[in-house]
Amino acid sequence: MKAVTWHGKGDVRVQEVPDPRIEQPTDAVIKVTTTNICGSDLHLYEPLAAFMGVGDVLGHEAMGIVEEVGSQCGELRVGDRVSIPFQISCGHCWMCAQQLYTQCETTQVRDQGMGAALFGFSKLYGQVPGGQAQYLRVPQAQFTHIKLPDGPSDDRFAYLSDILPTAWQGVEYAAVPDGGTLVVLGLGPVGDFACRIAQHKGYRVIGVDLVPERLARVRARGVEVLDLNEHQNDLGDVIRQLTQGRGPDSVLDAVGMEAHGSAATTFVQKAAGLLPAAIAAPLQQTAGVDRLNALYAAIDMVRRGGTISLSGVYGGAADPMPMLTLFDKQIQLRMGQCNVKRWISHIMPLLTDQDPLGVDTFATHRVSLDQAPEAYRSFAQKRDGHVKVQLKP
Ligand SMILES: NC(=O)c1ccc[n+]([C@@H]2O[C@H](COP(=O)([O-])OP(=O)(O)OC[C@H]3O[C@@H](n4cnc5c(N)ncnc54)[C@H](O)[C@@H]3O)[C@@H](O)[C@H]2O)c1
Ligand SMILES: [Zn+2]
Ligand SMILES: [Zn+2]
């Protein structure tokens, strides 16, 4: 089959790889009909490159049709239409019983000290072949799937594997009080959906980004937006002015470790990227090379006693955190990979013909698998209005 594979920093290719097959009785194989490129793939494209292997199949946002099932796949049947959550979870361990599917004790990547295995997400998360391919092997398939109705086009369900539940969890974790205000930092696919969800829940929402098309897209849905380019030095002050001088109740950071706006750390990150992988991997994990610009902005602007919710991925083990300010402002900090299946029953009722979240028109680009390398470049550089790219294998 054809698959999108990793070959080096900023170098992905489409290659022929062996077809996946059933290896365990709990495995299924799906024929992928739609799979997306995600902001998280860009971390592998650049800062997390040290954890990738040449030829690794990328992707963790796949949906399709079940092609084959092992003997212990529960209710899953050949021909079922499914979305595949980005994390692999068993559904029956202690963590799964708490709905903490990203911490599944059956699939935890213990040799790396990490949580549940993820599709297409480097050695840190089990090096499981990903879903930007014609076919995908799904381990723990008895639980690692969301059954979908036939009928509506793939667009309706294309974001259930990751960004829609991720945005939902981000808003939940932000714990916005009734009538409260949420600032969403970053208006990529995750931040954009978070604004729509928060608006749907009746909160006041203020979105911040620096890409004109992304700001325009969110503004067009009636959300207040601020352009970071115009507020590099006074974002916190401007937001305080908009919120009675106090700051918002909650801030959702949908940016993560590739924030714009702090040149010194970019330099360190680049330097680490030039080292041999064996040295660069521990350095990138421990040396605090992440770019914490968005997180620092969140800590600065959130009101005293407010909540910061992190959807954006952070990967450093020794990043400097302003503990004095966090403690003194009594800030609550909540974060983590999204426990996808936890939120599906909340989201499904909104995936109707009325389409309150605008999923049917969310994708900005649809290309064939062969065009993935160019699509990665455009998405990484935020060129030509690329916000969400679907790949059609
Ligand atoms: N927690 C999870 O389970 C989960 C799931 C999916 C994605 N993510 C993470 O969420 C983050 C966003 O994902 P995405 O797909 O929307 O990616 P993206 O890279 O397209 O979006 C990030 C946006 O942040 C903007 N930005 C950069 N610096 C900023 C700053 N200082 N202030 C405000 N905006 C800034 C960028 O212009 C961009 O529009 C990534 O870190 C991704 O890895 C997490
Ligand atoms: Zn994703
Ligand atoms: Zn489990």
CSV table of C-alpha atoms and ligand atoms in Angstrom, one decimal:
chain,number,residue,atom,x,y,z
A,1,MET,CA,0.0,0.0,0.0
A,2,LYS,CA,0.9,3.7,-0.2
A,3,ALA,CA,1.8,5.5,3.0
A,4,VAL,CA,3.2,8.9,4.2
A,5,THR,CA,6.5,8.2,5.8
A,6,TRP,CA,9.1,10.2,7.8
A,7,HIS,CA,12.6,10.6,6.4
A,8,GLY,CA,14.2,13.5,8.3
A,9,LYS,CA,13.5,16.9,9.6
A,10,GLY,CA,10.9,18.5,7.2
A,11,ASP,CA,11.2,15.5,4.9
A,12,VAL,CA,8.1,13.3,4.5
A,13,ARG,CA,7.5,11.1,1.5
A,14,VAL,CA,4.9,8.8,0.0
A,15,GLN,CA,6.2,5.3,-0.3
A,16,GLU,CA,5.0,1.7,-0.9
A,17,VAL,CA,5.1,-0.2,2.4
A,18,PRO,CA,3.9,-3.7,3.3
A,19,ASP,CA,0.1,-4.0,3.8
A,20,PRO,CA,-0.8,-4.1,7.5
A,21,ARG,CA,-2.3,-7.4,8.6
A,22,ILE,CA,-3.9,-8.9,11.7
A,23,GLU,CA,-1.1,-9.7,14.2
A,24,GLN,CA,-3.2,-10.1,17.4
A,25,PRO,CA,-6.7,-11.4,17.9
A,26,THR,CA,-7.7,-7.9,19.1
A,27,ASP,CA,-6.4,-6.2,15.9
A,28,ALA,CA,-8.6,-4.9,13.0
A,29,VAL,CA,-7.5,-3.5,9.7
A,30,ILE,CA,-9.4,-0.6,8.2
A,31,LYS,CA,-9.4,0.8,4.7
A,32,VAL,CA,-8.8,4.5,5.2
A,33,THR,CA,-11.2,6.8,3.4
A,34,THR,CA,-10.2,10.2,5.0
A,35,THR,CA,-7.1,11.0,7.1
A,36,ASN,CA,-5.9,14.5,8.2
A,37,ILE,CA,-2.7,16.3,8.8
A,38,CYS,CA,-2.6,17.7,12.4
A,39,GLY,CA,-0.6,20.4,14.2
A,40,SER,CA,0.9,17.5,16.2
A,41,ASP,CA,2.4,16.0,13.1
A,42,LEU,CA,4.4,19.2,12.8
A,43,HIS,CA,6.2,18.5,16.1
A,44,LEU,CA,7.5,15.3,14.5
A,45,TYR,CA,8.3,17.2,11.4
A,46,GLU,CA,10.6,19.4,13.5
A,47,PRO,CA,11.2,19.5,17.2
A,48,LEU,CA,10.5,15.9,18.1
A,49,ALA,CA,12.5,14.6,15.0
A,50,ALA,CA,15.0,13.0,17.4
A,51,PHE,CA,12.4,10.4,18.4
A,52,MET,CA,11.4,9.4,14.8
A,53,GLY,CA,12.7,6.5,12.7
A,54,VAL,CA,13.3,6.7,9.0
A,55,GLY,CA,10.3,5.1,7.3
A,56,ASP,CA,7.9,5.5,10.2
A,57,VAL,CA,4.3,5.8,8.9
A,58,LEU,CA,2.8,9.1,10.0
A,59,GLY,CA,-0.8,10.1,10.9
A,60,HIS,CA,-3.3,9.7,13.7
A,61,GLU,CA,-6.5,11.1,12.4
A,62,ALA,CA,-8.0,8.3,10.3
A,63,MET,CA,-11.5,7.1,9.5
A,64,GLY,CA,-12.7,4.4,7.1
A,65,ILE,CA,-14.3,1.0,6.7
A,66,VAL,CA,-13.4,-2.1,8.6
A,67,GLU,CA,-11.7,-4.5,6.2
A,68,GLU,CA,-10.7,-7.4,8.5
A,69,VAL,CA,-11.1,-8.2,12.2
A,70,GLY,CA,-9.3,-10.5,14.5
A,71,SER,CA,-11.1,-13.1,16.6
A,72,GLN,CA,-11.4,-10.9,19.7
A,73,CYS,CA,-12.7,-7.6,18.3
A,74,GLY,CA,-16.0,-7.6,20.2
A,75,GLU,CA,-18.9,-6.0,18.3
A,76,LEU,CA,-16.7,-4.7,15.5
A,77,ARG,CA,-17.7,-6.1,12.1
A,78,VAL,CA,-16.2,-6.1,8.6
A,79,GLY,CA,-17.9,-3.3,6.7
A,80,ASP,CA,-18.5,-1.0,9.7
A,81,ARG,CA,-17.8,2.7,9.2
A,82,VAL,CA,-15.5,3.9,11.9
A,83,SER,CA,-13.4,6.8,13.2
A,84,ILE,CA,-10.2,5.7,14.9
A,85,PRO,CA,-9.2,7.7,18.1
A,86,PHE,CA,-5.5,8.7,18.0
A,87,GLN,CA,-4.7,6.8,21.2
A,88,ILE,CA,-4.8,3.1,21.5
A,89,SER,CA,-6.8,2.0,24.6
A,90,CYS,CA,-8.2,-1.3,25.8
A,91,GLY,CA,-11.4,-0.2,27.4
A,92,HIS,CA,-11.2,-2.6,30.4
A,93,CYS,CA,-8.1,-1.6,32.5
A,94,TRP,CA,-8.3,0.6,35.6
A,95,MET,CA,-7.4,3.8,33.8
A,96,CYS,CA,-9.9,3.1,31.0
A,97,ALA,CA,-12.5,2.6,33.7
A,98,GLN,CA,-11.8,6.2,34.8
A,99,GLN,CA,-12.1,7.3,31.2
A,100,LEU,CA,-8.5,8.3,31.2
A,101,TYR,CA,-7.9,6.5,27.9
A,102,THR,CA,-4.6,8.3,27.2
A,103,GLN,CA,-3.2,6.5,30.3
A,104,CYS,CA,-4.4,3.0,29.3
A,105,GLU,CA,-2.5,0.5,31.4
A,106,THR,CA,-2.6,-2.1,28.7
A,107,THR,CA,-0.9,0.0,26.0
A,108,GLN,CA,1.3,2.4,28.2
A,109,VAL,CA,4.7,2.8,26.6
A,110,ARG,CA,6.5,1.9,29.8
A,111,ASP,CA,10.1,1.6,28.4
A,112,GLN,CA,9.8,5.3,27.6
A,113,GLY,CA,7.9,6.2,30.8
A,114,MET,CA,5.0,7.4,28.7
A,115,GLY,CA,1.2,7.0,28.6
A,116,ALA,CA,-1.0,5.1,26.1
A,117,ALA,CA,0.5,4.2,22.7
A,118,LEU,CA,-0.5,6.6,19.9
A,119,PHE,CA,-0.7,6.0,16.2
A,120,GLY,CA,2.1,7.4,14.1
A,121,PHE,CA,3.7,9.3,16.9
A,122,SER,CA,7.4,8.4,17.4
A,123,LYS,CA,9.3,6.0,19.7
A,124,LEU,CA,8.0,8.0,22.7
A,125,TYR,CA,4.5,6.6,22.0
A,126,GLY,CA,5.3,3.1,20.8
A,127,GLN,CA,6.3,3.6,17.2
A,128,VAL,CA,2.9,2.3,16.0
A,129,PRO,CA,2.4,2.8,12.2
A,130,GLY,CA,0.0,5.6,11.6
A,131,GLY,CA,-3.1,6.4,9.5
A,132,GLN,CA,-1.8,8.5,6.7
A,133,ALA,CA,-2.0,5.4,4.5
A,134,GLN,CA,-4.4,3.3,2.5
A,135,TYR,CA,-4.8,0.8,5.3
A,136,LEU,CA,-4.3,1.0,9.1
A,137,ARG,CA,-3.8,-1.8,11.6
A,138,VAL,CA,-5.8,-0.9,14.7
A,139,PRO,CA,-4.6,-2.7,17.9
A,140,GLN,CA,-7.1,-3.1,20.8
A,141,ALA,CA,-9.8,-2.7,18.1
A,142,GLN,CA,-12.5,-4.0,20.4
A,143,PHE,CA,-12.4,-0.5,22.0
A,144,THR,CA,-10.2,1.7,19.8
A,145,HIS,CA,-13.0,2.8,17.4
A,146,ILE,CA,-16.0,5.0,17.2
A,147,LYS,CA,-18.9,3.5,15.1
A,148,LEU,CA,-20.4,5.9,12.7
A,149,PRO,CA,-23.7,6.0,10.9
A,150,ASP,CA,-23.8,5.6,7.1
A,151,GLY,CA,-25.1,8.5,5.1
A,152,PRO,CA,-23.4,11.9,5.8
A,153,SER,CA,-20.1,12.4,4.0
A,154,ASP,CA,-16.7,11.9,5.7
A,155,ASP,CA,-16.5,15.6,6.5
A,156,ARG,CA,-19.1,15.2,9.2
A,157,PHE,CA,-17.0,12.8,11.2
A,158,ALA,CA,-13.5,13.5,10.0
A,159,TYR,CA,-12.4,15.3,13.2
A,160,LEU,CA,-13.7,12.8,15.8
A,161,SER,CA,-10.4,11.0,15.9
A,162,ASP,CA,-8.7,14.0,17.5
A,163,ILE,CA,-9.2,17.7,17.1
A,164,LEU,CA,-12.9,18.0,17.9
A,165,PRO,CA,-12.7,16.0,21.2
A,166,THR,CA,-9.4,17.7,21.9
A,167,ALA,CA,-11.0,21.1,21.6
A,168,TRP,CA,-14.0,19.8,23.7
A,169,GLN,CA,-11.7,18.6,26.5
A,170,GLY,CA,-9.7,21.9,26.3
A,171,VAL,CA,-12.9,23.9,26.9
A,172,GLU,CA,-14.1,21.5,29.6
A,173,TYR,CA,-10.7,21.6,31.4
A,174,ALA,CA,-10.8,25.4,31.2
A,175,ALA,CA,-13.7,25.3,33.7
A,176,VAL,CA,-15.2,28.6,32.5
A,177,PRO,CA,-17.9,29.7,35.0
A,178,ASP,CA,-21.4,30.5,33.7
A,179,GLY,CA,-21.3,33.8,31.9
A,180,GLY,CA,-17.5,33.8,32.0
A,181,THR,CA,-14.8,34.7,29.5
A,182,LEU,CA,-12.4,32.3,27.8
A,183,VAL,CA,-9.4,33.4,25.8
A,184,VAL,CA,-8.2,30.9,23.2
A,185,LEU,CA,-4.6,31.3,22.3
A,186,GLY,CA,-3.9,29.9,18.8
A,187,LEU,CA,-6.5,29.6,16.1
A,188,GLY,CA,-5.3,26.5,14.3
A,189,PRO,CA,-7.7,23.7,13.9
A,190,VAL,CA,-7.8,23.0,17.6
A,191,GLY,CA,-8.2,26.6,18.7
A,192,ASP,CA,-10.8,27.3,16.0
A,193,PHE,CA,-13.0,24.4,17.1
A,194,ALA,CA,-12.5,25.4,20.8
A,195,CYS,CA,-13.8,28.9,20.0
A,196,ARG,CA,-16.9,27.3,18.3
A,197,ILE,CA,-17.5,25.0,21.2
A,198,ALA,CA,-17.1,27.7,23.8
A,199,GLN,CA,-19.4,30.0,21.8
A,200,HIS,CA,-21.9,27.2,21.6
A,201,LYS,CA,-21.8,26.8,25.4
A,202,GLY,CA,-22.6,30.5,25.8
A,203,TYR,CA,-19.3,31.9,27.0
A,204,ARG,CA,-17.7,35.1,25.9
A,205,VAL,CA,-14.7,34.0,23.7
A,206,ILE,CA,-11.7,36.0,22.6
A,207,GLY,CA,-9.3,34.3,20.1
A,208,VAL,CA,-5.7,35.3,19.5
A,209,ASP,CA,-3.4,34.3,16.6
A,210,LEU,CA,-1.1,36.0,14.1
A,211,VAL,CA,-2.1,34.4,10.8
A,212,PRO,CA,-4.6,36.7,8.9
A,213,GLU,CA,-6.7,34.0,7.3
A,214,ARG,CA,-7.1,32.1,10.6
A,215,LEU,CA,-8.2,35.3,12.4
A,216,ALA,CA,-10.6,36.1,9.7
A,217,ARG,CA,-12.1,32.6,9.8
A,218,VAL,CA,-12.8,32.8,13.5
A,219,ARG,CA,-14.0,36.4,13.3
A,220,ALA,CA,-16.5,35.4,10.6
A,221,ARG,CA,-18.2,33.2,13.2
A,222,GLY,CA,-18.8,36.1,15.5
A,223,VAL,CA,-15.9,35.6,17.8
A,224,GLU,CA,-13.8,38.6,19.1
A,225,VAL,CA,-10.2,38.2,17.8
A,226,LEU,CA,-6.9,39.9,18.5
A,227,ASP,CA,-3.9,39.9,16.1
A,228,LEU,CA,-0.7,39.1,18.0
A,229,ASN,CA,1.3,41.0,15.4
A,230,GLU,CA,-0.4,44.2,16.7
A,231,HIS,CA,0.1,43.2,20.4
A,232,GLN,CA,3.5,41.6,20.7
A,233,ASN,CA,4.2,43.6,23.9
A,234,ASP,CA,0.8,44.5,25.3
A,235,LEU,CA,-1.4,41.4,24.8
A,236,GLY,CA,-2.0,40.9,28.6
A,237,ASP,CA,-2.8,44.6,29.1
A,238,VAL,CA,-5.2,44.7,26.1
A,239,ILE,CA,-7.0,41.6,27.4
A,240,ARG,CA,-7.2,43.0,30.9
A,241,GLN,CA,-8.8,46.1,29.5
A,242,LEU,CA,-11.4,44.0,27.8
A,243,THR,CA,-12.2,42.1,31.0
A,244,GLN,CA,-12.7,44.7,33.6
A,245,GLY,CA,-9.0,45.0,34.4
A,246,ARG,CA,-9.0,41.6,36.0
A,247,GLY,CA,-8.2,39.2,33.1
A,248,PRO,CA,-10.3,36.3,31.8
A,249,ASP,CA,-11.6,33.5,34.0
A,250,SER,CA,-9.9,31.0,31.8
A,251,VAL,CA,-7.3,30.7,29.1
A,252,LEU,CA,-7.0,27.8,26.7
A,253,ASP,CA,-3.5,27.4,25.1
A,254,ALA,CA,-4.0,25.8,21.7
A,255,VAL,CA,-0.5,26.7,20.5
A,256,GLY,CA,1.9,24.4,22.2
A,257,MET,CA,5.6,24.2,21.9
A,258,GLU,CA,6.1,25.9,18.6
A,259,ALA,CA,4.8,29.3,19.7
A,260,HIS,CA,6.0,32.3,17.7
A,261,GLY,CA,7.7,35.1,19.5
A,262,SER,CA,10.8,34.0,21.4
A,263,ALA,CA,14.0,33.9,19.3
A,264,ALA,CA,16.4,32.7,21.9
A,265,THR,CA,14.7,29.3,22.4
A,266,THR,CA,14.4,28.8,18.6
A,267,PHE,CA,18.1,29.1,18.5
A,268,VAL,CA,18.6,26.4,21.1
A,269,GLN,CA,16.0,24.1,19.4
A,270,LYS,CA,17.8,24.4,16.1
A,271,ALA,CA,21.1,23.7,17.7
A,272,ALA,CA,19.8,20.6,19.3
A,273,GLY,CA,18.4,19.5,15.9
A,274,LEU,CA,21.9,19.5,14.5
A,275,LEU,CA,23.2,17.0,17.0
A,276,PRO,CA,23.2,13.2,16.4
A,277,ALA,CA,19.8,11.7,17.4
A,278,ALA,CA,21.3,9.8,20.4
A,279,ILE,CA,22.4,13.1,22.0
A,280,ALA,CA,19.6,15.3,20.7
A,281,ALA,CA,16.8,13.1,22.0
A,282,PRO,CA,17.7,13.4,25.7
A,283,LEU,CA,18.6,17.1,25.3
A,284,GLN,CA,15.3,17.9,23.7
A,285,GLN,CA,13.5,16.1,26.4
A,286,THR,CA,15.3,17.7,29.3
A,287,ALA,CA,17.0,20.9,28.4
A,288,GLY,CA,13.9,23.1,28.3
A,289,VAL,CA,14.3,24.0,24.6
A,290,ASP,CA,10.5,24.3,24.2
A,291,ARG,CA,9.1,27.6,23.2
A,292,LEU,CA,6.9,28.7,26.1
A,293,ASN,CA,5.7,32.0,24.7
A,294,ALA,CA,2.0,31.1,24.7
A,295,LEU,CA,2.0,29.5,28.1
A,296,TYR,CA,3.8,32.5,29.6
A,297,ALA,CA,1.2,34.8,28.0
A,298,ALA,CA,-1.6,32.6,29.5
A,299,ILE,CA,0.0,32.8,33.0
A,300,ASP,CA,0.2,36.6,32.6
A,301,MET,CA,-3.3,37.3,31.4
A,302,VAL,CA,-5.5,34.8,33.3
A,303,ARG,CA,-7.3,36.4,36.3
A,304,ARG,CA,-6.3,35.6,39.8
A,305,GLY,CA,-7.9,32.3,40.8
A,306,GLY,CA,-8.6,31.4,37.1
A,307,THR,CA,-7.8,28.3,35.1
A,308,ILE,CA,-5.4,27.6,32.3
A,309,SER,CA,-6.1,24.6,30.1
A,310,LEU,CA,-3.4,23.3,27.8
A,311,SER,CA,-4.4,21.5,24.6
A,312,GLY,CA,-1.2,22.5,22.9
A,313,VAL,CA,1.5,19.8,23.3
A,314,TYR,CA,4.6,20.6,25.5
A,315,GLY,CA,7.6,18.2,25.5
A,316,GLY,CA,10.3,19.5,27.7
A,317,ALA,CA,11.2,18.1,31.1
A,318,ALA,CA,13.1,21.1,32.5
A,319,ASP,CA,11.3,24.1,31.2
A,320,PRO,CA,11.5,27.1,33.5
A,321,MET,CA,8.1,27.8,35.1
A,322,PRO,CA,7.3,31.0,36.9
A,323,MET,CA,6.2,29.3,40.1
A,324,LEU,CA,6.0,32.5,42.2
A,325,THR,CA,3.4,33.9,39.8
A,326,LEU,CA,1.5,30.6,39.4
A,327,PHE,CA,1.3,30.2,43.2
A,328,ASP,CA,0.6,33.8,44.0
A,329,LYS,CA,-2.2,34.1,41.4
A,330,GLN,CA,-3.7,30.8,42.6
A,331,ILE,CA,-3.8,29.5,39.0
A,332,GLN,CA,-5.3,26.1,38.2
A,333,LEU,CA,-3.4,24.3,35.4
A,334,ARG,CA,-5.0,21.4,33.6
A,335,MET,CA,-3.6,19.6,30.6
A,336,GLY,CA,-3.0,16.4,28.7
A,337,GLN,CA,-3.6,14.5,25.5
A,338,CYS,CA,-7.3,14.2,24.9
A,339,ASN,CA,-9.2,11.2,26.2
A,340,VAL,CA,-11.1,10.9,22.9
A,341,LYS,CA,-13.9,8.5,23.6
A,342,ARG,CA,-14.7,10.4,26.9
A,343,TRP,CA,-16.3,13.2,24.8
A,344,ILE,CA,-17.9,11.5,21.9
A,345,SER,CA,-21.4,11.2,23.4
A,346,HIS,CA,-21.3,15.0,24.0
A,347,ILE,CA,-20.2,15.8,20.4
A,348,MET,CA,-22.2,13.3,18.4
A,349,PRO,CA,-25.6,15.1,19.0
A,350,LEU,CA,-24.0,18.3,17.4
A,351,LEU,CA,-23.0,16.5,14.2
A,352,THR,CA,-26.4,17.0,12.5
A,353,ASP,CA,-27.5,18.6,9.2
A,354,GLN,CA,-27.9,21.9,11.0
A,355,ASP,CA,-24.1,21.6,11.7
A,356,PRO,CA,-23.8,24.0,14.6
A,357,LEU,CA,-20.0,23.6,14.8
A,358,GLY,CA,-19.4,23.9,11.0
A,359,VAL,CA,-17.7,20.6,10.5
A,360,ASP,CA,-19.0,20.2,6.9
A,361,THR,CA,-17.0,23.2,5.8
A,362,PHE,CA,-14.1,23.0,8.2
A,363,ALA,CA,-11.5,21.5,5.8
A,364,THR,CA,-9.6,24.1,3.7
A,365,HIS,CA,-7.8,21.6,1.5
A,366,ARG,CA,-8.5,18.1,0.3
A,367,VAL,CA,-5.6,16.4,-1.6
A,368,SER,CA,-4.5,12.9,-2.6
A,369,LEU,CA,-2.0,10.9,-0.5
A,370,ASP,CA,0.6,11.6,-3.2
A,371,GLN,CA,0.3,15.3,-2.5
A,372,ALA,CA,1.0,14.9,1.2
A,373,PRO,CA,4.7,16.2,1.1
A,374,GLU,CA,3.6,19.5,-0.4
A,375,ALA,CA,0.6,19.7,1.9
A,376,TYR,CA,2.8,19.3,4.9
A,377,ARG,CA,5.0,22.1,3.8
A,378,SER,CA,2.1,24.5,3.2
A,379,PHE,CA,0.5,23.6,6.5
A,380,ALA,CA,3.8,24.0,8.4
A,381,GLN,CA,4.4,27.4,6.8
A,382,LYS,CA,0.6,28.3,7.2
A,383,ARG,CA,0.6,29.3,3.4
A,384,ASP,CA,-2.3,29.6,1.1
A,385,GLY,CA,-4.9,29.5,3.8
A,386,HIS,CA,-4.1,26.0,4.9
A,387,VAL,CA,-5.9,25.3,8.2
A,388,LYS,CA,-7.1,21.8,8.0
A,389,VAL,CA,-5.9,19.4,5.3
A,390,GLN,CA,-7.6,16.1,4.5
A,391,LEU,CA,-5.8,13.4,2.6
A,392,LYS,CA,-7.8,11.1,0.5
A,393,PRO,CA,-5.9,7.8,0.1
B,1,LIG,N1,-3.9,17.6,23.6
B,1,LIG,C1,-4.1,16.8,22.5
B,1,LIG,O1,-4.7,15.7,22.6
B,1,LIG,C2,-3.9,17.4,21.2
B,1,LIG,C3,-4.5,16.9,20.1
B,1,LIG,C4,-4.3,17.6,18.9
B,1,LIG,C5,-3.4,18.7,18.8
B,1,LIG,N2,-2.8,19.1,19.9
B,1,LIG,C6,-1.9,20.2,19.9
B,1,LIG,O2,-2.6,21.4,19.9
B,1,LIG,C7,-1.8,22.4,19.3
B,1,LIG,C8,-2.5,23.1,18.1
B,1,LIG,O3,-2.8,22.2,17.1
B,1,LIG,P1,-3.3,22.7,15.7
B,1,LIG,O4,-3.6,21.5,14.9
B,1,LIG,O5,-4.4,23.6,15.9
B,1,LIG,O6,-1.9,23.3,15.2
B,1,LIG,P2,-1.4,24.6,14.4
B,1,LIG,O7,0.0,24.6,14.5
B,1,LIG,O8,-2.1,24.7,13.1
B,1,LIG,O9,-2.0,25.8,15.3
B,1,LIG,C9,-1.3,26.6,16.2
B,1,LIG,C10,-1.7,28.1,16.0
B,1,LIG,O10,-1.1,28.9,17.0
B,1,LIG,C11,-0.7,30.1,16.4
B,1,LIG,N3,0.3,30.7,17.3
B,1,LIG,C12,1.7,30.5,17.3
B,1,LIG,N4,2.2,31.2,18.3
B,1,LIG,C13,1.3,31.9,18.9
B,1,LIG,C14,1.2,32.7,20.1
B,1,LIG,N5,2.4,33.0,20.7
B,1,LIG,N6,0.0,33.2,20.5
B,1,LIG,C15,-1.1,32.9,19.8
B,1,LIG,N7,-1.2,32.1,18.7
B,1,LIG,C16,0.0,31.6,18.3
B,1,LIG,C17,-0.2,29.7,15.0
B,1,LIG,O11,-0.2,30.8,14.1
B,1,LIG,C18,-1.2,28.6,14.7
B,1,LIG,O12,-2.4,29.2,14.0
B,1,LIG,C19,-0.5,21.7,18.8
B,1,LIG,O13,0.5,21.9,19.9
B,1,LIG,C20,-0.9,20.3,18.8
B,1,LIG,O14,0.2,19.4,18.9
B,1,LIG,C21,-3.0,18.5,21.1
B,2,ZN,ZN,-4.0,15.3,15.6
B,3,ZN,ZN,-7.0,0.5,29.1
